[in-house]
Coordinates of C-alpha atoms in Angstrom, one line a residue:
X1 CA 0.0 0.0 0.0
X2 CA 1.6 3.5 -1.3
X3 CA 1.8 5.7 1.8
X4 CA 0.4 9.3 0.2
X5 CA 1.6 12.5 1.3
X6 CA 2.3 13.3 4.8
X7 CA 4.0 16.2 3.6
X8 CA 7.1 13.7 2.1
X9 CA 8.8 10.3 2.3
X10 CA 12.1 11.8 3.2
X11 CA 10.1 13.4 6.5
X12 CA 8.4 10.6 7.3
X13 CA 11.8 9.0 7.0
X14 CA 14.0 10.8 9.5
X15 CA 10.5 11.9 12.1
X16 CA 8.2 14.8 11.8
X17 CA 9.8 17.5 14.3
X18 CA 8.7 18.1 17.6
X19 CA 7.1 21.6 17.4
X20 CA 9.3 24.9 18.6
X21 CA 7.1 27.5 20.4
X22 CA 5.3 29.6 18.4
X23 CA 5.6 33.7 18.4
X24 CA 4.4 34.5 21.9
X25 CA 3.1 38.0 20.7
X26 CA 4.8 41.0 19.5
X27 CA 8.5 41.3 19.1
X28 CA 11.5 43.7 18.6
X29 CA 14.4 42.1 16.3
X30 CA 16.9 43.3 14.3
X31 CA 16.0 41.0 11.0
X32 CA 12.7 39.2 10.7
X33 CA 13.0 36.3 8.0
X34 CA 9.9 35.1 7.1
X35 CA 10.0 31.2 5.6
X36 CA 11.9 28.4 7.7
X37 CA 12.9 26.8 4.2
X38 CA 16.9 26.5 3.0
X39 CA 16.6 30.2 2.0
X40 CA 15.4 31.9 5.1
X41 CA 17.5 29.6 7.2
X42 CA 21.1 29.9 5.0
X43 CA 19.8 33.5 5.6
X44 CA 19.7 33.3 9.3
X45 CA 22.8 31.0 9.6
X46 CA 25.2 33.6 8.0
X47 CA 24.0 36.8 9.3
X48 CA 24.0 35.1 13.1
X49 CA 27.6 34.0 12.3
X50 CA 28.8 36.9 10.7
X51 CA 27.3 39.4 13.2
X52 CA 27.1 37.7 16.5
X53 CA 25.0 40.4 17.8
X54 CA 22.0 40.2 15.7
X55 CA 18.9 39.7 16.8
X56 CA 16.7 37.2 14.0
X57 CA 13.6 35.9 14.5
X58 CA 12.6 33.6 11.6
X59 CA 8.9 33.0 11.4
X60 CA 7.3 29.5 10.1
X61 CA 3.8 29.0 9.6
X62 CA 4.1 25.2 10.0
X63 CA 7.6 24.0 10.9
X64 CA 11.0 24.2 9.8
X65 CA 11.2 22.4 6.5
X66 CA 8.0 21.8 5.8
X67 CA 8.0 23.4 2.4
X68 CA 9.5 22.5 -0.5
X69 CA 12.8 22.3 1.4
X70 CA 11.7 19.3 2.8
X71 CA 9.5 17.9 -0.4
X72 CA 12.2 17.9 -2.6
X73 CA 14.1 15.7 -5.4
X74 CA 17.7 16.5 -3.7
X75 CA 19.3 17.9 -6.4
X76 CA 21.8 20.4 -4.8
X77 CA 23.0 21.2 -8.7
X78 CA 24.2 24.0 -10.2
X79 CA 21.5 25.3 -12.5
X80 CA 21.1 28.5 -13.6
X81 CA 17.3 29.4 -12.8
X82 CA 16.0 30.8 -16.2
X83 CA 19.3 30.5 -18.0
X84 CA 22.5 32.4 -18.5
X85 CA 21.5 33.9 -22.0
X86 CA 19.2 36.3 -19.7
X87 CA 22.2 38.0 -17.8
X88 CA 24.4 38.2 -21.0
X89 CA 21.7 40.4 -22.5
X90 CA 20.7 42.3 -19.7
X91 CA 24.6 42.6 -17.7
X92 CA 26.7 41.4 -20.4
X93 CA 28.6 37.7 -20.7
X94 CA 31.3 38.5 -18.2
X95 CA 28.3 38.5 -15.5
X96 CA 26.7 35.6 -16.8
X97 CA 29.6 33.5 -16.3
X98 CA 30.1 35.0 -12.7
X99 CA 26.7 33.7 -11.9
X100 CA 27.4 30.0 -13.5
X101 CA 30.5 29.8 -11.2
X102 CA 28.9 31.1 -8.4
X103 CA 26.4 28.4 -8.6
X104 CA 29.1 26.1 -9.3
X105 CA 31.0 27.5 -6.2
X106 CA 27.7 27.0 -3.9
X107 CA 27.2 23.3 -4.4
X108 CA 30.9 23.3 -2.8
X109 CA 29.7 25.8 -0.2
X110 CA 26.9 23.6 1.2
X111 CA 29.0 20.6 1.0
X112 CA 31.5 22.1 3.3
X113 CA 29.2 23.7 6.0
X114 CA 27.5 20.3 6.2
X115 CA 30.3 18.7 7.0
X116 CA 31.2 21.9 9.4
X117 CA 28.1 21.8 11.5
X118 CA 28.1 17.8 11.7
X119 CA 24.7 17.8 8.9
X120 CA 24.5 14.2 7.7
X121 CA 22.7 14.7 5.1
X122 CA 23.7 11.7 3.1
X123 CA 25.0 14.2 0.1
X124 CA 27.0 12.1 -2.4
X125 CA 28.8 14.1 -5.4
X126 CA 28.3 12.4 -8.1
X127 CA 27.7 14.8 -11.2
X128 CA 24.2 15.1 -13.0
X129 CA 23.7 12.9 -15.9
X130 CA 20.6 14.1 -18.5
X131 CA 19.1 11.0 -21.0
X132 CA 17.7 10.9 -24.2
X133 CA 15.6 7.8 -25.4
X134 CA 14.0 9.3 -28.3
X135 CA 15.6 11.2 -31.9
X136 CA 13.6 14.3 -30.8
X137 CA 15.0 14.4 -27.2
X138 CA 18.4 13.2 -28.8
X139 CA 18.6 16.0 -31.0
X140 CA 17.7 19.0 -27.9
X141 CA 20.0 17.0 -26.1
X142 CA 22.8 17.7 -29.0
X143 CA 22.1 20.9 -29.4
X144 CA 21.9 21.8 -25.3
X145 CA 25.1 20.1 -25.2
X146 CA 26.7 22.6 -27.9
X147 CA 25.0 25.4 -26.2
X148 CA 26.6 24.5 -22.1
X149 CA 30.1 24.0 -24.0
X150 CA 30.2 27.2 -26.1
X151 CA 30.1 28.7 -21.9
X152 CA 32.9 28.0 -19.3
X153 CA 32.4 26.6 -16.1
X154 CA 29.8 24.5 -17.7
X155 CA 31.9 21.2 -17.8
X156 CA 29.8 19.3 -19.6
X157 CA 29.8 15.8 -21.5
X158 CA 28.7 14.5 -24.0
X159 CA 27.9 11.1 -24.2
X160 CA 26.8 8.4 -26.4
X161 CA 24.1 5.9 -25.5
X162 CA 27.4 3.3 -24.3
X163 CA 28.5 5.9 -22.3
X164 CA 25.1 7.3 -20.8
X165 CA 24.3 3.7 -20.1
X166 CA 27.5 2.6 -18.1
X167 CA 26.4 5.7 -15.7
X168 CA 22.5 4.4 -15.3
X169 CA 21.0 2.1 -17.3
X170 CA 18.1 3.6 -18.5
X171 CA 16.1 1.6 -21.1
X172 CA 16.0 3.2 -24.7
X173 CA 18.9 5.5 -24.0
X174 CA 20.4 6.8 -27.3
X175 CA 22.7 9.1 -25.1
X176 CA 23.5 11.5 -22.8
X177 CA 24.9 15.1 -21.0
X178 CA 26.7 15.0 -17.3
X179 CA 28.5 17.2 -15.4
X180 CA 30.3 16.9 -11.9
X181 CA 28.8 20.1 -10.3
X182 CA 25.7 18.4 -8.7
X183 CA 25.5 16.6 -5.6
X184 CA 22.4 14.1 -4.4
X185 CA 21.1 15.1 -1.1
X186 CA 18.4 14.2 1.5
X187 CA 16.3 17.0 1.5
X188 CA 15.0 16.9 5.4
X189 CA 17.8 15.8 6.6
X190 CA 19.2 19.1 5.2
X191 CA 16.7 21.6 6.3
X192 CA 16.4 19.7 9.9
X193 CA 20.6 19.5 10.4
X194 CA 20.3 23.4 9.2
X195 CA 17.8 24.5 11.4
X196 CA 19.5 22.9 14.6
X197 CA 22.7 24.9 13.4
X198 CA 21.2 28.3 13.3
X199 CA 19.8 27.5 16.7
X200 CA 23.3 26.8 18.0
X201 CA 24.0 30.1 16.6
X202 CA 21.6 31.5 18.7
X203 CA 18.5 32.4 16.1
X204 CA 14.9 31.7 17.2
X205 CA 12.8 30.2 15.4
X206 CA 8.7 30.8 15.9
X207 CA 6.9 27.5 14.4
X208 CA 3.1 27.4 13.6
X209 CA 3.2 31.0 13.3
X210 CA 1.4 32.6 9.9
X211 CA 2.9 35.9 8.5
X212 CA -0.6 37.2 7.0
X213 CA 1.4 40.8 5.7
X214 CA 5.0 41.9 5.0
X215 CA 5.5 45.8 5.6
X216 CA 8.3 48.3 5.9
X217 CA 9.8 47.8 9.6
X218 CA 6.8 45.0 10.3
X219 CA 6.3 41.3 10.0
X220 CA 2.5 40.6 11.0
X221 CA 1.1 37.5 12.3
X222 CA -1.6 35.4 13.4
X223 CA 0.1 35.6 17.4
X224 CA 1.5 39.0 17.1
X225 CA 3.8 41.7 15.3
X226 CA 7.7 41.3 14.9
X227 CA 9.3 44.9 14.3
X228 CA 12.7 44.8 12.7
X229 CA 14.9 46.7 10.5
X230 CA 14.7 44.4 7.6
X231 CA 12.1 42.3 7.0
X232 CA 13.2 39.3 4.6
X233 CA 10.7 37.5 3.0
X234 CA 11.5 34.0 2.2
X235 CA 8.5 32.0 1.3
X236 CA 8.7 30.5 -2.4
X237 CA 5.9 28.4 -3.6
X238 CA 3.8 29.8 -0.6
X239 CA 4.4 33.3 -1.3
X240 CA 0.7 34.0 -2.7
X241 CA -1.0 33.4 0.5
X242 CA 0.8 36.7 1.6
X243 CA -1.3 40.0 1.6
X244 CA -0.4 41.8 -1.8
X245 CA 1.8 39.1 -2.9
X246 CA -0.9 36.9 -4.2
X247 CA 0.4 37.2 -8.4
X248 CA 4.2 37.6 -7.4
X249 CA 4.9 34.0 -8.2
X250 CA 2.7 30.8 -9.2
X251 CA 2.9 27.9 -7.2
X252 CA 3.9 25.0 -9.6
X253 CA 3.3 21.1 -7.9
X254 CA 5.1 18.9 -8.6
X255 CA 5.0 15.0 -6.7
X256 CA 7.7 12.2 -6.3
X257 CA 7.2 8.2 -6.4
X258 CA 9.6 6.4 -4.1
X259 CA 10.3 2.4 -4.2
X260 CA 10.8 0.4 -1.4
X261 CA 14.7 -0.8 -0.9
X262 CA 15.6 -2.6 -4.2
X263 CA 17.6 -5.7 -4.3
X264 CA 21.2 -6.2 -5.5
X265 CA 20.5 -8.0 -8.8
X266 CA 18.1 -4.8 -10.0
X267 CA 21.1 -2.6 -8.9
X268 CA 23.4 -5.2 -11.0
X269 CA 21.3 -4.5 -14.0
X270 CA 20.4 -0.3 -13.2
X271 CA 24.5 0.6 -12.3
X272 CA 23.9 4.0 -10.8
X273 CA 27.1 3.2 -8.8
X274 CA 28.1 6.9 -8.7
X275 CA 24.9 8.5 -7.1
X276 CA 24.2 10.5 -9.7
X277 CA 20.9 12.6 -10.1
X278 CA 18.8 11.3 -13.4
X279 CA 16.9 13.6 -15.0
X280 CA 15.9 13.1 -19.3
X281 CA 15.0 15.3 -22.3
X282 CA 11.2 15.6 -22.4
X283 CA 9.0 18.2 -22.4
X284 CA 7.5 17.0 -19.2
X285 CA 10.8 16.4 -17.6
X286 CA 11.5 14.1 -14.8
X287 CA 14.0 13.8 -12.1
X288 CA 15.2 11.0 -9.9
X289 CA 18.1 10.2 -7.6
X290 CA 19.0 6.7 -5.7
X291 CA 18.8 7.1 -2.3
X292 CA 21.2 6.2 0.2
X293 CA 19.0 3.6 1.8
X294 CA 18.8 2.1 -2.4
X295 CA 15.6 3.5 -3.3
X296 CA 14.8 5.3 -6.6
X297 CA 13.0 8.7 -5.8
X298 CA 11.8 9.5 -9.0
X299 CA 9.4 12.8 -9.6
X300 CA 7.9 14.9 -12.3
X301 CA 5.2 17.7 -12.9
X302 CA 1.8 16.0 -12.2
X303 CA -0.4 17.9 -11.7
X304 CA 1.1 21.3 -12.2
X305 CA -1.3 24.2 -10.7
X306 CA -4.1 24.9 -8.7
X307 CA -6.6 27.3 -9.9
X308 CA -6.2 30.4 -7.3
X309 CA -2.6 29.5 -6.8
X310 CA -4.3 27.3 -3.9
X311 CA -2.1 25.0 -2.1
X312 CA -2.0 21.6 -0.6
X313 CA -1.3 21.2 3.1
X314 CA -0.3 17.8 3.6
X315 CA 1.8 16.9 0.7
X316 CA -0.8 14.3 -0.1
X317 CA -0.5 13.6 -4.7
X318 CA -3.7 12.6 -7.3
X319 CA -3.5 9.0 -8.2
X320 CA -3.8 9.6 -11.7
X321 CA 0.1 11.1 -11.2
X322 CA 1.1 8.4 -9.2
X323 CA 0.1 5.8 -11.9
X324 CA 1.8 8.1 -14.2
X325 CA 5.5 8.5 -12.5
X326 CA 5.0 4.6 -11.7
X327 CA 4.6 4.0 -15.3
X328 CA 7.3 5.9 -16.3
X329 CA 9.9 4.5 -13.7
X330 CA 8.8 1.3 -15.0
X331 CA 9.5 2.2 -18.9
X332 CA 12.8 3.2 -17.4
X333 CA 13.9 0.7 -15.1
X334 CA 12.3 -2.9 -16.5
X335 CA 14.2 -4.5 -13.5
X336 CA 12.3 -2.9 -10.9
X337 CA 9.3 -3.4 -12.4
X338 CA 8.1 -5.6 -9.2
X339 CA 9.0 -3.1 -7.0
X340 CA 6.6 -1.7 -4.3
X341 CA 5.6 2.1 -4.4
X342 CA 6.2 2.6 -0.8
X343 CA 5.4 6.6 -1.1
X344 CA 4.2 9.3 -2.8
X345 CA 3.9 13.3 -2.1
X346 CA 3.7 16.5 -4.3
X347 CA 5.0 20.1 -3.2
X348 CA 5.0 23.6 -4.6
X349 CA 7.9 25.3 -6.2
X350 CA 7.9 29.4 -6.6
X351 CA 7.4 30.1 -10.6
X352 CA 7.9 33.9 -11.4
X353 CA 6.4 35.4 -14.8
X354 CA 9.8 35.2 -16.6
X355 CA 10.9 32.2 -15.1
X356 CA 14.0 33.8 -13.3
X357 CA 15.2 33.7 -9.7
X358 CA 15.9 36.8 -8.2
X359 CA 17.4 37.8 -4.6
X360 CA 17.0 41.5 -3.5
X361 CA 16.9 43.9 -0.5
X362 CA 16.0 47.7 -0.2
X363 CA 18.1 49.7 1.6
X364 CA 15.5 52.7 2.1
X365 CA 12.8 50.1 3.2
X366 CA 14.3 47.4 4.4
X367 CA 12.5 45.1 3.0
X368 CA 14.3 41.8 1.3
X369 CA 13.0 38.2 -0.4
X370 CA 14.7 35.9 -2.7
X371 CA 13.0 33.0 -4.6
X372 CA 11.2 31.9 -8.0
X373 CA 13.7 29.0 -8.5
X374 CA 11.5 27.1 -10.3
X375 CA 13.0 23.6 -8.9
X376 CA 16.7 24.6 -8.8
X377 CA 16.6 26.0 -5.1
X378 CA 18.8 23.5 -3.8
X379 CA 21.9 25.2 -4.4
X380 CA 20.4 28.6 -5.2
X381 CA 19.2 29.2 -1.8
X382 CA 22.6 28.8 -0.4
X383 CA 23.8 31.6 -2.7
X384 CA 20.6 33.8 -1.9
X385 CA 20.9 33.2 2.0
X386 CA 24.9 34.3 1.7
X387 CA 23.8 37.1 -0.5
X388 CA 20.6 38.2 1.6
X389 CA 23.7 38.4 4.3
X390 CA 26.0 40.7 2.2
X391 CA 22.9 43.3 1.0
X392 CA 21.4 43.2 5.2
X393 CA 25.4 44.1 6.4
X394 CA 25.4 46.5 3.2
X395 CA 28.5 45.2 1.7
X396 CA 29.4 45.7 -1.8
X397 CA 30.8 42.4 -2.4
X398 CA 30.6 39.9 -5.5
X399 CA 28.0 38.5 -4.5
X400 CA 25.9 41.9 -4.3
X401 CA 27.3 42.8 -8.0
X402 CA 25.2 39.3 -9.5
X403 CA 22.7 39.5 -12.2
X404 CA 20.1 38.1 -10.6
X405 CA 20.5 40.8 -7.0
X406 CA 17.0 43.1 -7.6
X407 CA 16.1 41.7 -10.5
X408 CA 12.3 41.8 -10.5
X409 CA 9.7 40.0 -12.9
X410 CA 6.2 41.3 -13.9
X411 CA 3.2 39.8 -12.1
X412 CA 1.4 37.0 -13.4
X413 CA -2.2 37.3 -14.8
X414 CA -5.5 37.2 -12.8
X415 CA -7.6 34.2 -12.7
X416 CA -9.1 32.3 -14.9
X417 CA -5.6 33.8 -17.6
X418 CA -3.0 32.1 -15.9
X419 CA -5.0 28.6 -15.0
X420 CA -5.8 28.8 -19.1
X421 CA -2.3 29.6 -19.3
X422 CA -0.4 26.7 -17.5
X423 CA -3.1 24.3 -19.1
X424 CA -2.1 25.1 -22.5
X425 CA 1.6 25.0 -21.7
X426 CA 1.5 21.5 -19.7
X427 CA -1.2 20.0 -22.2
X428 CA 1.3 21.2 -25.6
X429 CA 4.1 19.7 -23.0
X430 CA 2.4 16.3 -22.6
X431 CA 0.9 16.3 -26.2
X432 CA 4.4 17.0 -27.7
X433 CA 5.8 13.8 -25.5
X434 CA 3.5 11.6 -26.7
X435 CA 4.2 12.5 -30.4
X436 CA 7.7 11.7 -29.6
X437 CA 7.1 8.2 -28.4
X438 CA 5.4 7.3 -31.0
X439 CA 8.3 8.5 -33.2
X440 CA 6.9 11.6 -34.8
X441 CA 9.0 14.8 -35.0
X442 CA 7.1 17.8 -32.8
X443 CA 6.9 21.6 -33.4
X444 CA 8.8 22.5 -29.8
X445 CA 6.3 23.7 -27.3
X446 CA 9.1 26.0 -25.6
X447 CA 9.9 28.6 -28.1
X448 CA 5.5 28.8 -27.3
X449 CA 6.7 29.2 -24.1
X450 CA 9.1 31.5 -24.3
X451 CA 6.7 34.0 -26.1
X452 CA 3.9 33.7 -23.6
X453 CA 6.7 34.5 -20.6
X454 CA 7.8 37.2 -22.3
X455 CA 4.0 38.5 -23.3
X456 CA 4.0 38.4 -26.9

């Protein structure tokens, strides 16, 4: 019987945390951080550790974790959110590369605070490794491939389907991309070892406590008011539910399958030896990892949005999507076709209109937030949480001089355009996929994609 939802496998796995106290009522602090996910916490850990003195209070409305920092694939890779072509138009190709590096620089950075603050978060570095098993997917994956190396600090491979196939053996592969700037990670395991860090720092954190409204000087709650000097907001995939924040970003689901322990002989036949994360070429992409306990996490889209930007509150996934990852893990891995689905949950991710992350602070306001990672917030968060640090201190640092620092997106439509709007996109997503299968060349449903994120 598939376990569903209670909020994810990986927080089932390690124990739901007891609760910490929530806000007993109004507050002074120096910096309120609302969001105990990776980014308000990798906030929190290096301002406390930087400036001793700080007062923070970081605000949860649930528990620490319990977004998608504890929901995720564990992909701690170094993806730039949106791409790099973005910054090399808008800053120029010097500070697009700064950005790649810098997200190549952060896997390393979490990595080494990990193994700092004793976090054992069962992180294994074993690259990223991207399949193709159809000509259409095998030709993006070509051209991608062309694209990443024409960069530096890419380091990417290309492989053929022998190669691909000695990394994971992934039925139909006709080849494949890696790189060694990713890292597989247990998500909770993360957040959890995090949270107990900043604590040891000396940073409180307020559980069950709702920030309803984010204002100059204020953080406002359902238990009471925290006044601070800079308020950071740090709240991703739940940021709508805020007062005024409600078409900032769209709240994308998206749900993971995970097996029960599989045996030796289907590891014989699957390889993955090196821990690498899995993810392929289609449209409607997927993303897997083999856990450290040999499992295969495996996750994709599902379904993607809720009208209203409405979320779920218990991680619980439809069936229909569970069927579908099943079926699809199964296409992939014949060998553990017999395996038991021993979970399944879904979370929300932080979409902005342009599909860019962005980390900011004003310095006449106070006011901060960084998010819209659109899945790659693994690594990203470190870098916002080290750069929320630099713009709070008001250092002029690399860091601060970034791209992506104030970078801000239009808002998304009102309701019912943007429901209509991630229907068509996911339906010409799934529609182009099954064309694919079946052998037939597709129009690509991106460059659609592309217009309707930039509004023409």
């Amino acid at each position: 019987m598939t376990e569903n939802g209670g909020v994810s496998f990986w927080l089932q796995q390690v124990g739901i945390p007891a609760p910490r106290p929530a806000l007993p009522g109004d507050l002074h602090a120096d910096v309120a951080i609302v969001g105990a996910g990776y980014t308000g916490l990798w906030a929190a850990y290096y301002l406390k550790r930087d400036q001793p003195d700080l007062r923070i209070a970081v605000l949860e409305r649930r528990f620490a974790g319990y977004g998608a920092s504890g929901r995720n694939g564990g992909w701690l890779t170094n993806s730039v959110t949106g791409g790099r072509e973005q910054y090399a138009k808008s800053h120029g190709r010097d500070a697009a590369i700064a950005q790649q590096v810098a997200l190549n620089e952060s896997v390393d950075e979490v990595i080494r605070v990990a193994a700092a603050e004793g976090i054992d978060a069962d992180i294994c570095k074993g690259g990223e490794l991207t399949i193709a098993n159809t000509p259409a997917q095998f030709a993006r994956l070509r051209a991608f491939a062309a694209s990443e190396q024409a960069w530096p600090a890419t380091d990417l491979e290309l492989l053929d389907a022998a190669q691909a196939s000695a990394r994971v053996n992934v039925a139909g592969t006709l080849g494949g991309v890696w790189h060694p700037h990713c890292a597989r990670v247990h998500p909770a395991k993360l957040v959890l070892g995090l949270a107990r860090a900043v604590e040891r720092l000396g940073v409180t954190i307020y559980e069950n406590t709702t920030v309803t409204e984010i204002r100059e000087g204020e953080a406002r709650t359902d238990h009471g008011t925290v006044h601070a000097a800079h308020v950071l907001r740090a709240t991703e995939g739940f940021t709508p539910d805020l007062q005024g924040e409600h078409r900032t970003w769209l709240p994308m689901n998206s749900s993971l399958i995970v097996t029960e322990p599989l045996a030796a002989s289907v590891w014989q036949q699957t390889g993955w030896e090196d821990r690498e994360t899995l993810g392929d070429m289609a449209h409607v992409y997927m993303y897997a990892q083999r856990t450290a306990d040999d499992r295969i996490a495996f996750g994709g889209r599902g379904v993607p949005y809720r009208y209203g930007s409405h979320v779920d509150q218990d991680g619980r996934t439809q069936q229909r999507t569970i069927e579908s990852l099943t079926a699809l893990l199964t296409r992939f891995f014949p060998a553990a076709a017999d395996a038991a689905i021993d979970h399944a949950w879904s979370g929300v991710l932080g979409v902005p209109r342009d599909w860019a992350a962005t980390v900011g602070h004003d310095r006449a306001t106070g006011l901060g937030w960084a998010g819209g990672y659109v899945g790659t917030g693994v690594t990203t968060t470190n870098l916002a949480g080290r750069t929320l640090r630099d713009l709070v201190l008001g250092r002029d640092t690399e860091l601060t001089r970034l791209p992506w620092v104030g970078h801000r997106a239009r808002k998304w439509e009102v309701e019912p355009l943007r429901w209509l709007a991630v229907q068509a996109i996911y339906g010409a997503y799934h529609a182009a996929d099954r064309a694919e299968l079946r052998g037939r060349a597709t129009t690509s449903p991106i460059a659609h994609v592309a217009d309707l994120v930039a509004g023409r």
